[in-house]
Each structure stands twice: as structure tokens, then as C-alpha cells.
mmCIF file of C-alpha atoms in Angstrom:
data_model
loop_
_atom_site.group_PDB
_atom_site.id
_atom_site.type_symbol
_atom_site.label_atom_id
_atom_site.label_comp_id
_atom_site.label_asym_id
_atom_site.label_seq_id
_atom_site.Cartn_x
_atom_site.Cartn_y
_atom_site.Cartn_z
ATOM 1 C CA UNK A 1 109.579 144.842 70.435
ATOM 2 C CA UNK A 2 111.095 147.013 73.281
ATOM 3 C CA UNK A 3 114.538 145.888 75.042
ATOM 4 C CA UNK A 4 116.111 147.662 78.129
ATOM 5 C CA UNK A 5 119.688 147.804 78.554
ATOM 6 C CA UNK A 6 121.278 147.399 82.208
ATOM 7 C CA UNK A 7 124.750 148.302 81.957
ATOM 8 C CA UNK A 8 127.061 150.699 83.964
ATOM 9 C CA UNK A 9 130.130 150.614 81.036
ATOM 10 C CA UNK A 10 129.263 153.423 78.689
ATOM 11 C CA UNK A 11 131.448 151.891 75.972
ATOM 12 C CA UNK A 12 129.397 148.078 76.712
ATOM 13 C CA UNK A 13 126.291 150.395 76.151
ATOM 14 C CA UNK A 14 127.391 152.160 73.161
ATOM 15 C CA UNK A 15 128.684 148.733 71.618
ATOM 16 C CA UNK A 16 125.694 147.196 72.027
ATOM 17 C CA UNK A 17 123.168 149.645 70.750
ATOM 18 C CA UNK A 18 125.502 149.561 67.637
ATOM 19 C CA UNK A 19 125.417 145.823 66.941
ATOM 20 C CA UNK A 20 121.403 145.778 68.001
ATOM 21 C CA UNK A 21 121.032 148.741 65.047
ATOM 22 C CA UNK A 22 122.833 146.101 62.936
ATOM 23 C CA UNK A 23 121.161 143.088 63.995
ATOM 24 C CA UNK A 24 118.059 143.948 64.945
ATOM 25 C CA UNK A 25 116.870 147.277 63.488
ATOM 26 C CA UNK A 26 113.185 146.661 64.897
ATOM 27 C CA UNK A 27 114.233 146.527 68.433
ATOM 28 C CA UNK A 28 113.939 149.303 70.308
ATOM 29 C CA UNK A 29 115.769 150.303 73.445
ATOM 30 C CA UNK A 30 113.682 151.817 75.427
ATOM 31 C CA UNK A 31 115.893 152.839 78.070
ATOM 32 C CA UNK A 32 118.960 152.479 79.632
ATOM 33 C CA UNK A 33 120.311 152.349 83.483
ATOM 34 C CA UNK A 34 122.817 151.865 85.313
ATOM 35 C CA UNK A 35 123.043 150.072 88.515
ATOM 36 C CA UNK A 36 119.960 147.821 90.793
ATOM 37 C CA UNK A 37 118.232 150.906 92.280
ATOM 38 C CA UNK A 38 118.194 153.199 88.724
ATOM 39 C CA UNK A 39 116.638 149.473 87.158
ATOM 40 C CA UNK A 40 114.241 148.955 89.664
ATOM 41 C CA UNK A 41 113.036 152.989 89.675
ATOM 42 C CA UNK A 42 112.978 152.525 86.005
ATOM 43 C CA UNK A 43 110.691 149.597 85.807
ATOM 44 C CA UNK A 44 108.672 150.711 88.932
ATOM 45 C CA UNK A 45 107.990 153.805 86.935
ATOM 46 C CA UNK A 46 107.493 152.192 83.302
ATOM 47 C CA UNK A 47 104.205 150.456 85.309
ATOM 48 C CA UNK A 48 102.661 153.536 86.566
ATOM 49 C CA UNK A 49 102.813 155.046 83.976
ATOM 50 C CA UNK A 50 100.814 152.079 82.083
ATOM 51 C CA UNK A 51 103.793 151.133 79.910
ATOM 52 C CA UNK A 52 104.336 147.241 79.601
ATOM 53 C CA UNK A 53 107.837 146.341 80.468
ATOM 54 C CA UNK A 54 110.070 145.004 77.870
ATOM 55 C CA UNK A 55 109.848 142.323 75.954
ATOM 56 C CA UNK A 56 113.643 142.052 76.738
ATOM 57 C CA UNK A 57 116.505 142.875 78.674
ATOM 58 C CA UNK A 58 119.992 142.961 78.264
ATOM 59 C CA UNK A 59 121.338 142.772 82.137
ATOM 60 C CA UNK A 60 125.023 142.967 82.827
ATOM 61 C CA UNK A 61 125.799 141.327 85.981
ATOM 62 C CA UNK A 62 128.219 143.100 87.762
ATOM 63 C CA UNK A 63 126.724 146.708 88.421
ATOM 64 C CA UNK A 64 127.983 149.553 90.219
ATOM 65 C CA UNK A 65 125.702 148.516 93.276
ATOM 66 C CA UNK A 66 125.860 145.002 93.689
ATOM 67 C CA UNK A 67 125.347 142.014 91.002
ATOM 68 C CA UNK A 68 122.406 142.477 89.081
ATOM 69 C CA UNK A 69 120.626 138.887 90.634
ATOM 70 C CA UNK A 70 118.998 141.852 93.458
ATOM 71 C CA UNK A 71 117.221 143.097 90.706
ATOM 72 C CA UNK A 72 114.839 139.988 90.970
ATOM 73 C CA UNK A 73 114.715 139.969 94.668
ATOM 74 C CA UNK A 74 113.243 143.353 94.626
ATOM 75 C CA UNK A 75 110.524 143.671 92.047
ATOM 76 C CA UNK A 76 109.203 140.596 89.823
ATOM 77 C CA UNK A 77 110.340 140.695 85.818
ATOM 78 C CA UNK A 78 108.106 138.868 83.607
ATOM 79 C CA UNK A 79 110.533 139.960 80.438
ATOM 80 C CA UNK A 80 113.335 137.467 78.870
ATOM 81 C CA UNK A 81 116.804 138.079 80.049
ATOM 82 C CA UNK A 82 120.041 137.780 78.024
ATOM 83 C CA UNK A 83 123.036 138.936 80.632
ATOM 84 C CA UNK A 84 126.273 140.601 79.460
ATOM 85 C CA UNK A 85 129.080 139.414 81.374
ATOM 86 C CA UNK A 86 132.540 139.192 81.449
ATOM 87 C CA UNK A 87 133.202 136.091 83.553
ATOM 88 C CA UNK A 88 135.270 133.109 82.413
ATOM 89 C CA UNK A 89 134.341 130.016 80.915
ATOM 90 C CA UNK A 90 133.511 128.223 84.003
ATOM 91 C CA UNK A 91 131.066 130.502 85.566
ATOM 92 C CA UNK A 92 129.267 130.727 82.210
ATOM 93 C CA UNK A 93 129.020 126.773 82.291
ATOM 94 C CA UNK A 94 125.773 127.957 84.768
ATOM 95 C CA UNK A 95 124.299 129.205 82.054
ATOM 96 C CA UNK A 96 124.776 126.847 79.542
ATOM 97 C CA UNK A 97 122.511 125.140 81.151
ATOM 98 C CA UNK A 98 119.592 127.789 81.326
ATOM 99 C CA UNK A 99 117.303 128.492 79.087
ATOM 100 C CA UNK A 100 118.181 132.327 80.004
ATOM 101 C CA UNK A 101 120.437 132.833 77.499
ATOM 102 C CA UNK A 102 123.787 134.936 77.645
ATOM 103 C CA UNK A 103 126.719 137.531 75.735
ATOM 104 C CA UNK A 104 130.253 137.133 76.855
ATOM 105 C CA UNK A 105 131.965 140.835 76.400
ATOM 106 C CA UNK A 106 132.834 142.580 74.401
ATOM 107 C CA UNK A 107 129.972 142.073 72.420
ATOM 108 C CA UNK A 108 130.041 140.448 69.309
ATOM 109 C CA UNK A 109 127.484 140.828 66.169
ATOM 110 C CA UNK A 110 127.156 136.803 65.772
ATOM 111 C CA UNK A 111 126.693 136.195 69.697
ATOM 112 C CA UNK A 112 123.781 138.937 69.858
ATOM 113 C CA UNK A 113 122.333 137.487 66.853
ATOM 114 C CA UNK A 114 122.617 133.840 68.185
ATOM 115 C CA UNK A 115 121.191 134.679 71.141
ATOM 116 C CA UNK A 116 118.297 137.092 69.515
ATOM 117 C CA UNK A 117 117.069 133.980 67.163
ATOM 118 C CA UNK A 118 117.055 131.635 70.768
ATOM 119 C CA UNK A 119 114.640 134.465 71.785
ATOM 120 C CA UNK A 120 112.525 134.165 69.154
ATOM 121 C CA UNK A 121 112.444 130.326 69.033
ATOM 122 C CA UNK A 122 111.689 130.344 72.845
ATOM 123 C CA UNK A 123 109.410 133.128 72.897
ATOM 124 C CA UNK A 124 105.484 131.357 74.676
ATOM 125 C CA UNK A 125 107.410 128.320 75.468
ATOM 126 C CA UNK A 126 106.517 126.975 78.904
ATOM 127 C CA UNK A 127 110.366 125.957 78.842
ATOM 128 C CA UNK A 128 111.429 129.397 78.593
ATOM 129 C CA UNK A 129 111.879 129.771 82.202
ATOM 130 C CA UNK A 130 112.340 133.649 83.245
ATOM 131 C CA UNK A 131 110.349 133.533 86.429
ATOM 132 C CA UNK A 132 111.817 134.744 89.867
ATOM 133 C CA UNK A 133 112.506 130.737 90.618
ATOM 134 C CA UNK A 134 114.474 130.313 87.339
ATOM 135 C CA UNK A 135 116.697 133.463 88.134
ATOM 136 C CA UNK A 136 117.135 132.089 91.849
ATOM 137 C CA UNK A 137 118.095 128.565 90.280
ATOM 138 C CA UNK A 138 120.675 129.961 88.033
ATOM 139 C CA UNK A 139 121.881 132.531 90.455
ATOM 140 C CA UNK A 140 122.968 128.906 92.832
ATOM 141 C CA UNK A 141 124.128 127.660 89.274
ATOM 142 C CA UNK A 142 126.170 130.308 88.811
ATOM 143 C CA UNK A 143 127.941 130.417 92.405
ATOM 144 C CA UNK A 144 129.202 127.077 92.072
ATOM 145 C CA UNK A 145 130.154 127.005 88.779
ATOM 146 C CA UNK A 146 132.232 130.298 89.846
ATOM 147 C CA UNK A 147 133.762 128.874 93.120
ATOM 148 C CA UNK A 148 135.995 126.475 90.997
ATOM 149 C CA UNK A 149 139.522 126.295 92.896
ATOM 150 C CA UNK A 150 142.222 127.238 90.281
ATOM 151 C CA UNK A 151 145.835 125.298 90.355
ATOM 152 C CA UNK A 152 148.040 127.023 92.693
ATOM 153 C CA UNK A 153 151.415 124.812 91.781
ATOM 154 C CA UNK A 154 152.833 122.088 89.762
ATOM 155 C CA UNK A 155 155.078 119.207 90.871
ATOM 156 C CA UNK A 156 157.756 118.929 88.268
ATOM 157 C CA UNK A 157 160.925 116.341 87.757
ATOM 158 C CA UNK A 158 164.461 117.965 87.492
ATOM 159 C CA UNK A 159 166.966 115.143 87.259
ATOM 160 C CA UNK A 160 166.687 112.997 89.791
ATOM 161 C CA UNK A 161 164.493 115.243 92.272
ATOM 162 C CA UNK A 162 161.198 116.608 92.311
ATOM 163 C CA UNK A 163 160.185 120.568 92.861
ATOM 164 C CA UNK A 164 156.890 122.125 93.781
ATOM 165 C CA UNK A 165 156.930 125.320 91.588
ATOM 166 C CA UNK A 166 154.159 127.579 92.430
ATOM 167 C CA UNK A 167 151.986 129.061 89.204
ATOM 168 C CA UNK A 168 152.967 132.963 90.559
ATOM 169 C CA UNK A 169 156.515 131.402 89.456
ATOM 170 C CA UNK A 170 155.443 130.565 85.878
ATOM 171 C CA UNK A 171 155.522 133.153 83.398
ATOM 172 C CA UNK A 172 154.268 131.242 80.527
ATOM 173 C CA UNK A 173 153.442 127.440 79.177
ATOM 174 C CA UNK A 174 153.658 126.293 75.249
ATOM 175 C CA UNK A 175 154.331 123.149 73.761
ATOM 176 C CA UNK A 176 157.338 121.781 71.746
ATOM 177 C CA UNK A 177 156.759 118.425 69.945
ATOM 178 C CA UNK A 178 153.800 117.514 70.866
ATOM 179 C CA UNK A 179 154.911 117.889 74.842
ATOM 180 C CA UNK A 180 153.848 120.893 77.133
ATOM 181 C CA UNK A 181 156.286 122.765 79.264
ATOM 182 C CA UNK A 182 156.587 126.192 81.053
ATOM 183 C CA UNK A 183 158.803 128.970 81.875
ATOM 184 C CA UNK A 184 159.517 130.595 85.381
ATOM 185 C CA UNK A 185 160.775 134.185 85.398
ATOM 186 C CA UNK A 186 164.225 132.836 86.288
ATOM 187 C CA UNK A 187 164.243 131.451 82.712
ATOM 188 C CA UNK A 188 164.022 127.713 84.023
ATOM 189 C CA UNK A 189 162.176 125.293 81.202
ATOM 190 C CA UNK A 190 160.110 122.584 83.006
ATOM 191 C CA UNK A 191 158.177 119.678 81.475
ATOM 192 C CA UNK A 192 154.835 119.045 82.635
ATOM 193 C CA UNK A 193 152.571 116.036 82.283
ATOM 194 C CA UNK A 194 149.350 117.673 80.791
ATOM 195 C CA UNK A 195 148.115 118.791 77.966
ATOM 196 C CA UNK A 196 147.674 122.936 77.050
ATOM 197 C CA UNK A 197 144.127 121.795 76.911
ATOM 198 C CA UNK A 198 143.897 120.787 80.553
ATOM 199 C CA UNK A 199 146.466 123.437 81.539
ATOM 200 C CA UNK A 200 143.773 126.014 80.437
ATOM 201 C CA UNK A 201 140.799 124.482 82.066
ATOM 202 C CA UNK A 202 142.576 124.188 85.563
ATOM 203 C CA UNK A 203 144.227 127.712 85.438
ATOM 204 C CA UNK A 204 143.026 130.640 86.447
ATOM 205 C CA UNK A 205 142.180 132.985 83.389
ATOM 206 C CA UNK A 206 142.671 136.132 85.064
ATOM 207 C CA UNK A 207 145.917 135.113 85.220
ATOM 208 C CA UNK A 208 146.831 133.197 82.414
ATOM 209 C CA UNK A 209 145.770 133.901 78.265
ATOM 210 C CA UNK A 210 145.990 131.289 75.715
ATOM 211 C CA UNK A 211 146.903 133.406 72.628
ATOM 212 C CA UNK A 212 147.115 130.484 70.455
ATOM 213 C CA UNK A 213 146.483 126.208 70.245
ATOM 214 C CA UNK A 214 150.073 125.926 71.705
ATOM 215 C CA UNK A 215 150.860 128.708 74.378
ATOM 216 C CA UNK A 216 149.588 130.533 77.439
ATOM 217 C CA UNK A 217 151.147 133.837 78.404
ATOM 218 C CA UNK A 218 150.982 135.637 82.034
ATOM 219 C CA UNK A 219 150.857 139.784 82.088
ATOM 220 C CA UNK A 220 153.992 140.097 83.041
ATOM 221 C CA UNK A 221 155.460 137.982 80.228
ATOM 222 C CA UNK A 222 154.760 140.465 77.660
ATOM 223 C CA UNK A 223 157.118 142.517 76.718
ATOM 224 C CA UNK A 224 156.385 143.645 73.807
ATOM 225 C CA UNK A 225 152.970 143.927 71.288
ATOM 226 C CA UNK A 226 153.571 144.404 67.722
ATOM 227 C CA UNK A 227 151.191 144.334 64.666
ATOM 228 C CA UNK A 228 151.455 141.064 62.135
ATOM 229 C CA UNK A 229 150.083 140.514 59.173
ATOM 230 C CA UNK A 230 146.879 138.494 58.523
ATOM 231 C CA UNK A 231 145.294 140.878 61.779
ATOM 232 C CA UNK A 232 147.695 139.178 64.568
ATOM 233 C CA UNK A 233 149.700 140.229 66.787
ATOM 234 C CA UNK A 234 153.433 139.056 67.934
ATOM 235 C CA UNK A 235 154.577 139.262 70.894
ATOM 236 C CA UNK A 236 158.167 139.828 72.424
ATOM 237 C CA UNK A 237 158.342 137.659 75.677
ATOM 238 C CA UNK A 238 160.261 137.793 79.029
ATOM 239 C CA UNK A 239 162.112 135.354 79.495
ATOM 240 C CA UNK A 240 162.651 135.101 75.430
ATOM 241 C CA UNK A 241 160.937 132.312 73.830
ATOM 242 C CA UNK A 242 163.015 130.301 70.887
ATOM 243 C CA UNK A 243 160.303 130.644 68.624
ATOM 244 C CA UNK A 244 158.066 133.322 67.231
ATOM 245 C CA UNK A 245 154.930 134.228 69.548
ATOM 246 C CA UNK A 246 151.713 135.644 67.631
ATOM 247 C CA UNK A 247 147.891 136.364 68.805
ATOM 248 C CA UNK A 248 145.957 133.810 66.546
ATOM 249 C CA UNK A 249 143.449 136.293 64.660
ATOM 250 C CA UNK A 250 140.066 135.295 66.862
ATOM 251 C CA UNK A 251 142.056 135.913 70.118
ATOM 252 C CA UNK A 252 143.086 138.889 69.207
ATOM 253 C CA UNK A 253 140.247 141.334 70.423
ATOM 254 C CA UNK A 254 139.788 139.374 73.890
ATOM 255 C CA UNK A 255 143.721 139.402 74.466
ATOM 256 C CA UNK A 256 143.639 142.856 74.223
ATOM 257 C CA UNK A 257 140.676 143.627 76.908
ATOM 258 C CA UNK A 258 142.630 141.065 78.822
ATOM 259 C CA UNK A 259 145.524 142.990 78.686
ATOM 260 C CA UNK A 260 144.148 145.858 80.078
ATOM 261 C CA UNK A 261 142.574 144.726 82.976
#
């Protein structure tokens, strides 16, 4: 079984040929570009030369030259598609609903194998939809599922008055006691009426990083990253937080990308 890679991060690439050696030591890559044009040259090519095109490709979506949805405009693909993307949770809610399936980076060993074994199930079934019509249908999916309109500001009781405190204000929420609250950067504690749950789906997460069940921190809130046991992290905040602040152990790797975007 041959697999192309479509991927303009050399790191992505060299991550992901690593976990496919792992994974799937059968599967060979046989070849990797860069951006729409190199992709469509490459495939263009592949058929005069009398190669079949592969069985599979792993297609990132945001490419030097445009997202990688042109690709399918341009030339038709009859191989299965699993994209590598780094959008949020609510654009991949598009493709939850696909049969195409997909691999949130950075890459991880039990996502590529997940999503290798959905191959395999799927592979001959008329539901495996990977046709031009099915890319166009997830491509709309995908554009409204990534429009969603992020909170700009909370409406928050202070004594006997009410303030409108905008979420560039807010340098981090977290709950105490089974309530949810936040902090501005002017060190003001507010109480809001939802839950860290909701906070997180209505937030944007470019913004805003839940590093545990019971806080969300902002960029600019972190001071301070130190090593803790049990492969955390801890974290010193601004404005200081009454209580210690660690990177649960899964959120760890994913904070850290966040970080330094």
C-alpha cells in the first residue's frame, strides 16, 4: 500500500513518517510535496508515467499556496484522504461527520492508528465517499462549522451594578467551589454564570487554553513554565492565582504548541 504525504511543515512530515514506521511498517510513502501546484505536478506525473496513485493520502489543509480543498478542483483523486490539521474543535465537528477521516496535530501514534484501522474497515465500501462531490460537501461542512462567532464579552454583577467586561480584559477563568469566575489583568475576580465547560465551547481557542478540568489561561497570563512531577507542568500566573496552577499530563504537549504560536 502506497501513501503520499502533503505537508509544507518539515517537522509535521518528519513526525509523521516516524509514527507511520511505527504503526504501519507496510505503508509506503511514496512521495512527499509541499503546496497545491507541487501535489498536482506530482500526481499528474505519477499517471504518465503508468504509476497508480496512492492508495492514500495524508493532506494537510493549510498549504503554502492556498488550502489544500484546490487540490480537488484541479485534477480528480480517486485515493482515501485522512487530512492533518491544526484547527480547533469546532471546525473539525465538519469532519466528524465524514466518512473522510482526519489527524489533529501534532500527530499522535493512537490517532494515526485509529484512523489507519477506519481505512481498512472502509476500504470498497460504497459509503466511503472520497469522490470530488464528497470533498466539495465537506469543504461547505467545514466553512460553517469554522465561521462559529466566538464570545467577545461577559455581563457580570458587582454589587449592586452590572459591567460589560470584554474577553481581551480577561486574563484567565477557573473555578472555586464548584462556581466559575475570571480574572482581568487589573487583578479584578468576577463571578460568572456558566460552567468551564461552556466557557470553553463559546471561547475562542486561539485565545484561550484549558490546561486542566478547572482553569483556562490566556498567553499573556503566563508568567512562568516550570517542570512538575508526574510529566506536568506549573505555571506562575499574572495576576497571581491563590492556588497552585499545573498542565494536567494529556494537555501538556498541545499547551506547549499553543504556546508558541
Amino acid at each position: 500500500m502506497n501513501a503520499l504525504i502533503v505537508e509544507d511543515e518539515d517537522l509535521s512530515v518528519r513526525r509523521l513518517k516516524k509514527i507511520i514506521g511505527e504503526v504501519a511498517p507496510a505503508l509506503h510513502i511514496a512521495g512527499v510535496t509541499d503546496s497545491i501546484e507541487q501535489t498536482v505536478e506530482w500526481v499528474l506525473e505519477n499517471r504518465r508515467t503508468g504509476e497508480a496513485d496512492p492508495d492514500l493520502i495524508f493532506l494537510d489543509i493549510e498549504l503554502s499556496d492556498g488550502q489544500s480543498f484546490e487540490i480537488f478542483n484541479r485534477i480528480e483523486v480517486s485515493s482515501a484522504i485522512i487530512f492533518t490539521t491544526s484547527y480547533d474543535e469546532y471546525a473539525l465537528q465538519a469532519f466528524r461527520h465524514n466518512s473522510i477521516d482526519y489527524l489533529l496535530k501534532p500527530v499522535h501514534r493512537d490517532d494515526l492508528q485509529r484512523a489507519l484501522q477506519k481505512y481498512d474497515k472502509m476500504k470498497g465500501k460504497p459509503e466511503a465517499d472520497h469522490s470530488l462531490a464528497g470533498i466539495r460537501q465537506l469543504l461547505e461542512d467545514f466553512k460553517k462549522a469554522s465561521s462559529v462567532e466566538y464570545r467577545q464579552r461577559f455581563l457580570v454583577k458587582q454589587g449592586q451594578k452590572m459591567l460589560s467586561i470584554e474577553v481581551g480584559e480577561i486574563a484567565y477563568f477557573f473555578t472555586d467551589d464548584r462556581y466559575s469566575f475570571f480574572m482581568t489583568d487589573s487583578n479584578q475576580k468576577m463571578l460568572v454564570d456558566y460552567t468551564l465547560d461552556e466557557l470553553a465551547e463559546s471561547l475562542d481557542p486561539a485565545r484561550f487554553f484549558r490546561i486542566n478540568r478547572g482553569m483556562m489561561v490566556t498567553h499573556r497570563s503566563v508568567e512562568k513554565i516550570d517542570p512538575y512531577f508526574g510529566n506536568r507542568l506549573s505555571l506562575t500566573l499574572r495576576p497571581a492565582h491563590n492556588k497552585e496552577v499545573l498542565v494536567s499530563r494529556e494537555k501538556v504537549s498541545d499547551f506547549k504548541i499553543w504556546m508558541g504560536k
